[in-house]
Amino acid sequence: MAARGSGTIASRVPLAPIETLPKVPFPTRVPTASSAPEAEKLSPREVEVLEFLVKGLAYKEVAAELGISYSTVHRHIEGIYKKLHVHSRSHAVAKHLGA
């Protein structure tokens, strides 16, 4: 048993030089919303609503732009979140933009 204060386990583990680590190929293509399988599930109206969210519009402004009620926008948002497997506006926008 090590004495108290003798350092952490990490400080006693030898590290391998970086050159000996296996080379892992970096992905050359980052999937975008249009290429992601989740995007295929969105309806054209949901994509339209999501595009307004990307532009930073509030739900009330989206409703005015599309000529629909706030509750309809909210219903579309719920569908978008469910289909993209997210729980927030920022995550939905990030996933749509391929981040």
PDB file of N, CA, C and O in Angstrom, residues 9-56:
ATOM      1  N   ILE A   9      -1.395   7.774  -9.208  1.00  0.00           N
ATOM      2  CA  ILE A   9      -1.041   6.614 -10.039  1.00  0.00           C
ATOM      3  C   ILE A   9      -0.533   7.088 -11.394  1.00  0.00           C
ATOM      4  O   ILE A   9       0.437   6.568 -11.921  1.00  0.00           O
ATOM      5  N   ALA A  10      -1.183   8.127 -11.950  1.00  0.00           N
ATOM      6  CA  ALA A  10      -0.792   8.632 -13.264  1.00  0.00           C
ATOM      7  C   ALA A  10       0.651   9.116 -13.276  1.00  0.00           C
ATOM      8  O   ALA A  10       1.337   9.008 -14.286  1.00  0.00           O
ATOM      9  N   SER A  11       1.123   9.654 -12.169  1.00  0.00           N
ATOM     10  CA  SER A  11       2.501  10.151 -12.147  1.00  0.00           C
ATOM     11  C   SER A  11       3.519   9.013 -12.138  1.00  0.00           C
ATOM     12  O   SER A  11       4.688   9.218 -12.406  1.00  0.00           O
ATOM     13  N   ARG A  12       3.092   7.799 -11.827  1.00  0.00           N
ATOM     14  CA  ARG A  12       4.002   6.650 -11.769  1.00  0.00           C
ATOM     15  C   ARG A  12       3.896   5.741 -12.985  1.00  0.00           C
ATOM     16  O   ARG A  12       4.652   4.798 -13.109  1.00  0.00           O
ATOM     17  N   VAL A  13       2.922   6.025 -13.880  1.00  0.00           N
ATOM     18  CA  VAL A  13       2.735   5.185 -15.070  1.00  0.00           C
ATOM     19  C   VAL A  13       3.590   5.751 -16.194  1.00  0.00           C
ATOM     20  O   VAL A  13       3.488   6.926 -16.535  1.00  0.00           O
ATOM     21  N   PRO A  14       4.463   4.932 -16.789  1.00  0.00           N
ATOM     22  CA  PRO A  14       5.286   5.440 -17.891  1.00  0.00           C
ATOM     23  C   PRO A  14       4.423   5.725 -19.118  1.00  0.00           C
ATOM     24  O   PRO A  14       3.487   4.986 -19.424  1.00  0.00           O
ATOM     25  N   LEU A  15       4.706   6.808 -19.800  1.00  0.00           N
ATOM     26  CA  LEU A  15       3.975   7.190 -20.991  1.00  0.00           C
ATOM     27  C   LEU A  15       4.746   6.785 -22.236  1.00  0.00           C
ATOM     28  O   LEU A  15       5.976   6.871 -22.263  1.00  0.00           O
ATOM     29  N   ALA A  16       4.015   6.357 -23.269  1.00  0.00           N
ATOM     30  CA  ALA A  16       4.646   5.986 -24.532  1.00  0.00           C
ATOM     31  C   ALA A  16       4.856   7.249 -25.365  1.00  0.00           C
ATOM     32  O   ALA A  16       4.049   8.163 -25.320  1.00  0.00           O
ATOM     33  N   PRO A  17       5.938   7.302 -26.118  1.00  0.00           N
ATOM     34  CA  PRO A  17       6.131   8.442 -27.018  1.00  0.00           C
ATOM     35  C   PRO A  17       4.986   8.515 -28.024  1.00  0.00           C
ATOM     36  O   PRO A  17       4.427   7.492 -28.430  1.00  0.00           O
ATOM     37  N   ILE A  18       4.617   9.702 -28.414  1.00  0.00           N
ATOM     38  CA  ILE A  18       3.477   9.892 -29.306  1.00  0.00           C
ATOM     39  C   ILE A  18       3.664   9.167 -30.636  1.00  0.00           C
ATOM     40  O   ILE A  18       2.698   8.742 -31.258  1.00  0.00           O
ATOM     41  N   GLU A  19       4.906   9.010 -31.067  1.00  0.00           N
ATOM     42  CA  GLU A  19       5.168   8.330 -32.347  1.00  0.00           C
ATOM     43  C   GLU A  19       4.749   6.865 -32.317  1.00  0.00           C
ATOM     44  O   GLU A  19       4.503   6.264 -33.350  1.00  0.00           O
ATOM     45  N   THR A  20       4.665   6.266 -31.125  1.00  0.00           N
ATOM     46  CA  THR A  20       4.312   4.856 -31.033  1.00  0.00           C
ATOM     47  C   THR A  20       2.808   4.625 -30.966  1.00  0.00           C
ATOM     48  O   THR A  20       2.363   3.482 -31.040  1.00  0.00           O
ATOM     49  N   LEU A  21       2.038   5.688 -30.839  1.00  0.00           N
ATOM     50  CA  LEU A  21       0.579   5.535 -30.792  1.00  0.00           C
ATOM     51  C   LEU A  21       0.055   5.173 -32.175  1.00  0.00           C
ATOM     52  O   LEU A  21       0.593   5.626 -33.196  1.00  0.00           O
ATOM     53  N   PRO A  22      -0.999   4.365 -32.250  1.00  0.00           N
ATOM     54  CA  PRO A  22      -1.530   4.000 -33.564  1.00  0.00           C
ATOM     55  C   PRO A  22      -2.132   5.211 -34.266  1.00  0.00           C
ATOM     56  O   PRO A  22      -2.712   6.084 -33.638  1.00  0.00           O
ATOM     57  N   LYS A  23      -1.953   5.257 -35.556  1.00  0.00           N
ATOM     58  CA  LYS A  23      -2.502   6.355 -36.346  1.00  0.00           C
ATOM     59  C   LYS A  23      -3.951   6.016 -36.704  1.00  0.00           C
ATOM     60  O   LYS A  23      -4.231   4.979 -37.278  1.00  0.00           O
ATOM     61  N   VAL A  24      -4.847   6.921 -36.360  1.00  0.00           N
ATOM     62  CA  VAL A  24      -6.264   6.749 -36.646  1.00  0.00           C
ATOM     63  C   VAL A  24      -6.628   7.760 -37.721  1.00  0.00           C
ATOM     64  O   VAL A  24      -6.383   8.959 -37.557  1.00  0.00           O
ATOM     65  N   PRO A  25      -7.189   7.292 -38.837  1.00  0.00           N
ATOM     66  CA  PRO A  25      -7.516   8.240 -39.907  1.00  0.00           C
ATOM     67  C   PRO A  25      -8.589   9.225 -39.457  1.00  0.00           C
ATOM     68  O   PRO A  25      -9.552   8.859 -38.793  1.00  0.00           O
ATOM     69  N   PHE A  26      -8.390  10.471 -39.803  1.00  0.00           N
ATOM     70  CA  PHE A  26      -9.363  11.507 -39.504  1.00  0.00           C
ATOM     71  C   PHE A  26     -10.423  11.489 -40.591  1.00  0.00           C
ATOM     72  O   PHE A  26     -10.096  11.361 -41.774  1.00  0.00           O
ATOM     73  N   PRO A  27     -11.702  11.601 -40.228  1.00  0.00           N
ATOM     74  CA  PRO A  27     -12.731  11.572 -41.272  1.00  0.00           C
ATOM     75  C   PRO A  27     -12.540  12.730 -42.245  1.00  0.00           C
ATOM     76  O   PRO A  27     -12.322  13.861 -41.827  1.00  0.00           O
ATOM     77  N   THR A  28     -12.615  12.422 -43.522  1.00  0.00           N
ATOM     78  CA  THR A  28     -12.420  13.461 -44.533  1.00  0.00           C
ATOM     79  C   THR A  28     -13.706  14.212 -44.816  1.00  0.00           C
ATOM     80  O   THR A  28     -13.663  15.308 -45.335  1.00  0.00           O
ATOM     81  N   ARG A  29     -14.818  13.644 -44.496  1.00  0.00           N
ATOM     82  CA  ARG A  29     -16.104  14.280 -44.776  1.00  0.00           C
ATOM     83  C   ARG A  29     -16.947  14.265 -43.515  1.00  0.00           C
ATOM     84  O   ARG A  29     -17.223  13.218 -42.954  1.00  0.00           O
ATOM     85  N   VAL A  30     -17.354  15.444 -43.077  1.00  0.00           N
ATOM     86  CA  VAL A  30     -18.222  15.552 -41.911  1.00  0.00           C
ATOM     87  C   VAL A  30     -19.661  15.490 -42.407  1.00  0.00           C
ATOM     88  O   VAL A  30     -20.031  16.226 -43.315  1.00  0.00           O
ATOM     89  N   PRO A  31     -20.485  14.612 -41.834  1.00  0.00           N
ATOM     90  CA  PRO A  31     -21.868  14.529 -42.292  1.00  0.00           C
ATOM     91  C   PRO A  31     -22.607  15.836 -42.026  1.00  0.00           C
ATOM     92  O   PRO A  31     -22.444  16.447 -40.978  1.00  0.00           O
ATOM     93  N   THR A  32     -23.391  16.252 -42.985  1.00  0.00           N
ATOM     94  CA  THR A  32     -24.214  17.453 -42.821  1.00  0.00           C
ATOM     95  C   THR A  32     -25.640  17.022 -42.574  1.00  0.00           C
ATOM     96  O   THR A  32     -25.979  15.846 -42.666  1.00  0.00           O
ATOM     97  N   ALA A  33     -26.487  17.986 -42.298  1.00  0.00           N
ATOM     98  CA  ALA A  33     -27.883  17.681 -42.016  1.00  0.00           C
ATOM     99  C   ALA A  33     -28.542  16.976 -43.202  1.00  0.00           C
ATOM    100  O   ALA A  33     -29.358  16.084 -43.028  1.00  0.00           O
ATOM    101  N   SER A  34     -28.171  17.376 -44.413  1.00  0.00           N
ATOM    102  CA  SER A  34     -28.803  16.765 -45.574  1.00  0.00           C
ATOM    103  C   SER A  34     -28.333  15.341 -45.813  1.00  0.00           C
ATOM    104  O   SER A  34     -29.031  14.551 -46.428  1.00  0.00           O
ATOM    105  N   SER A  35     -27.131  15.001 -45.305  1.00  0.00           N
ATOM    106  CA  SER A  35     -26.624  13.648 -45.514  1.00  0.00           C
ATOM    107  C   SER A  35     -26.885  12.748 -44.316  1.00  0.00           C
ATOM    108  O   SER A  35     -26.730  11.553 -44.396  1.00  0.00           O
ATOM    109  N   ALA A  36     -27.264  13.329 -43.185  1.00  0.00           N
ATOM    110  CA  ALA A  36     -27.527  12.544 -41.987  1.00  0.00           C
ATOM    111  C   ALA A  36     -28.865  11.833 -42.122  1.00  0.00           C
ATOM    112  O   ALA A  36     -29.816  12.389 -42.656  1.00  0.00           O
ATOM    113  N   PRO A  37     -28.958  10.587 -41.657  1.00  0.00           N
ATOM    114  CA  PRO A  37     -30.212   9.848 -41.771  1.00  0.00           C
ATOM    115  C   PRO A  37     -31.376  10.542 -41.063  1.00  0.00           C
ATOM    116  O   PRO A  37     -32.501  10.463 -41.506  1.00  0.00           O
ATOM    117  N   GLU A  38     -31.089  11.268 -39.953  1.00  0.00           N
ATOM    118  CA  GLU A  38     -32.162  11.936 -39.221  1.00  0.00           C
ATOM    119  C   GLU A  38     -32.839  12.999 -40.069  1.00  0.00           C
ATOM    120  O   GLU A  38     -34.034  13.207 -39.978  1.00  0.00           O
ATOM    121  N   ALA A  39     -32.062  13.682 -40.923  1.00  0.00           N
ATOM    122  CA  ALA A  39     -32.620  14.753 -41.735  1.00  0.00           C
ATOM    123  C   ALA A  39     -33.643  14.218 -42.731  1.00  0.00           C
ATOM    124  O   ALA A  39     -34.576  14.915 -43.088  1.00  0.00           O
ATOM    125  N   GLU A  40     -33.473  12.985 -43.158  1.00  0.00           N
ATOM    126  CA  GLU A  40     -34.412  12.404 -44.117  1.00  0.00           C
ATOM    127  C   GLU A  40     -35.792  12.221 -43.503  1.00  0.00           C
ATOM    128  O   GLU A  40     -36.779  12.190 -44.203  1.00  0.00           O
ATOM    129  N   LYS A  41     -35.835  12.104 -42.184  1.00  0.00           N
ATOM    130  CA  LYS A  41     -37.101  11.876 -41.516  1.00  0.00           C
ATOM    131  C   LYS A  41     -37.909  13.159 -41.325  1.00  0.00           C
ATOM    132  O   LYS A  41     -39.094  13.094 -41.078  1.00  0.00           O
ATOM    133  N   LEU A  42     -37.262  14.322 -41.415  1.00  0.00           N
ATOM    134  CA  LEU A  42     -37.972  15.582 -41.208  1.00  0.00           C
ATOM    135  C   LEU A  42     -38.875  15.886 -42.393  1.00  0.00           C
ATOM    136  O   LEU A  42     -38.497  15.696 -43.544  1.00  0.00           O
ATOM    137  N   SER A  43     -40.063  16.394 -42.071  1.00  0.00           N
ATOM    138  CA  SER A  43     -40.974  16.804 -43.143  1.00  0.00           C
ATOM    139  C   SER A  43     -40.470  18.113 -43.741  1.00  0.00           C
ATOM    140  O   SER A  43     -39.665  18.819 -43.115  1.00  0.00           O
ATOM    141  N   PRO A  44     -40.920  18.460 -44.938  1.00  0.00           N
ATOM    142  CA  PRO A  44     -40.497  19.733 -45.535  1.00  0.00           C
ATOM    143  C   PRO A  44     -40.815  20.932 -44.627  1.00  0.00           C
ATOM    144  O   PRO A  44     -40.018  21.858 -44.525  1.00  0.00           O
ATOM    145  N   ARG A  45     -41.946  20.905 -43.942  1.00  0.00           N
ATOM    146  CA  ARG A  45     -42.314  22.006 -43.056  1.00  0.00           C
ATOM    147  C   ARG A  45     -41.399  22.053 -41.838  1.00  0.00           C
ATOM    148  O   ARG A  45     -41.014  23.138 -41.392  1.00  0.00           O
ATOM    149  N   GLU A  46     -41.017  20.892 -41.315  1.00  0.00           N
ATOM    150  CA  GLU A  46     -40.104  20.857 -40.183  1.00  0.00           C
ATOM    151  C   GLU A  46     -38.739  21.419 -40.573  1.00  0.00           C
ATOM    152  O   GLU A  46     -38.127  22.159 -39.799  1.00  0.00           O
ATOM    153  N   VAL A  47     -38.284  21.100 -41.776  1.00  0.00           N
ATOM    154  CA  VAL A  47     -37.016  21.645 -42.262  1.00  0.00           C
ATOM    155  C   VAL A  47     -37.125  23.164 -42.374  1.00  0.00           C
ATOM    156  O   VAL A  47     -36.210  23.897 -41.982  1.00  0.00           O
ATOM    157  N   GLU A  48     -38.253  23.632 -42.868  1.00  0.00           N
ATOM    158  CA  GLU A  48     -38.487  25.069 -43.003  1.00  0.00           C
ATOM    159  C   GLU A  48     -38.453  25.764 -41.635  1.00  0.00           C
ATOM    160  O   GLU A  48     -37.809  26.799 -41.467  1.00  0.00           O
ATOM    161  N   VAL A  49     -39.119  25.180 -40.652  1.00  0.00           N
ATOM    162  CA  VAL A  49     -39.123  25.728 -39.302  1.00  0.00           C
ATOM    163  C   VAL A  49     -37.705  25.718 -38.743  1.00  0.00           C
ATOM    164  O   VAL A  49     -37.251  26.704 -38.154  1.00  0.00           O
ATOM    165  N   LEU A  50     -36.987  24.632 -38.943  1.00  0.00           N
ATOM    166  CA  LEU A  50     -35.622  24.511 -38.442  1.00  0.00           C
ATOM    167  C   LEU A  50     -34.712  25.560 -39.072  1.00  0.00           C
ATOM    168  O   LEU A  50     -33.841  26.119 -38.407  1.00  0.00           O
ATOM    169  N   GLU A  51     -34.902  25.848 -40.335  1.00  0.00           N
ATOM    170  CA  GLU A  51     -34.101  26.879 -41.006  1.00  0.00           C
ATOM    171  C   GLU A  51     -34.326  28.244 -40.352  1.00  0.00           C
ATOM    172  O   GLU A  51     -33.394  29.033 -40.232  1.00  0.00           O
ATOM    173  N   PHE A  52     -35.560  28.532 -39.941  1.00  0.00           N
ATOM    174  CA  PHE A  52     -35.825  29.787 -39.240  1.00  0.00           C
ATOM    175  C   PHE A  52     -35.146  29.804 -37.871  1.00  0.00           C
ATOM    176  O   PHE A  52     -34.675  30.848 -37.416  1.00  0.00           O
ATOM    177  N   LEU A  53     -35.077  28.660 -37.214  1.00  0.00           N
ATOM    178  CA  LEU A  53     -34.372  28.583 -35.934  1.00  0.00           C
ATOM    179  C   LEU A  53     -32.880  28.840 -36.127  1.00  0.00           C
ATOM    180  O   LEU A  53     -32.243  29.488 -35.304  1.00  0.00           O
ATOM    181  N   VAL A  54     -32.335  28.332 -37.226  1.00  0.00           N
ATOM    182  CA  VAL A  54     -30.925  28.566 -37.543  1.00  0.00           C
ATOM    183  C   VAL A  54     -30.672  30.065 -37.690  1.00  0.00           C
ATOM    184  O   VAL A  54     -29.640  30.574 -37.265  1.00  0.00           O
ATOM    185  N   LYS A  55     -31.639  30.780 -38.262  1.00  0.00           N
ATOM    186  CA  LYS A  55     -31.505  32.234 -38.440  1.00  0.00           C
ATOM    187  C   LYS A  55     -31.708  32.998 -37.140  1.00  0.00           C
ATOM    188  O   LYS A  55     -31.529  34.209 -37.106  1.00  0.00           O
ATOM    189  N   GLY A  56     -32.122  32.305 -36.082  1.00  0.00           N
ATOM    190  CA  GLY A  56     -32.269  32.954 -34.781  1.00  0.00           C
ATOM    191  C   GLY A  56     -33.646  33.500 -34.475  1.00  0.00           C
ATOM    192  O   GLY A  56     -33.810  34.218 -33.487  1.00  0.00           O
TER     193      GLY A  56
END
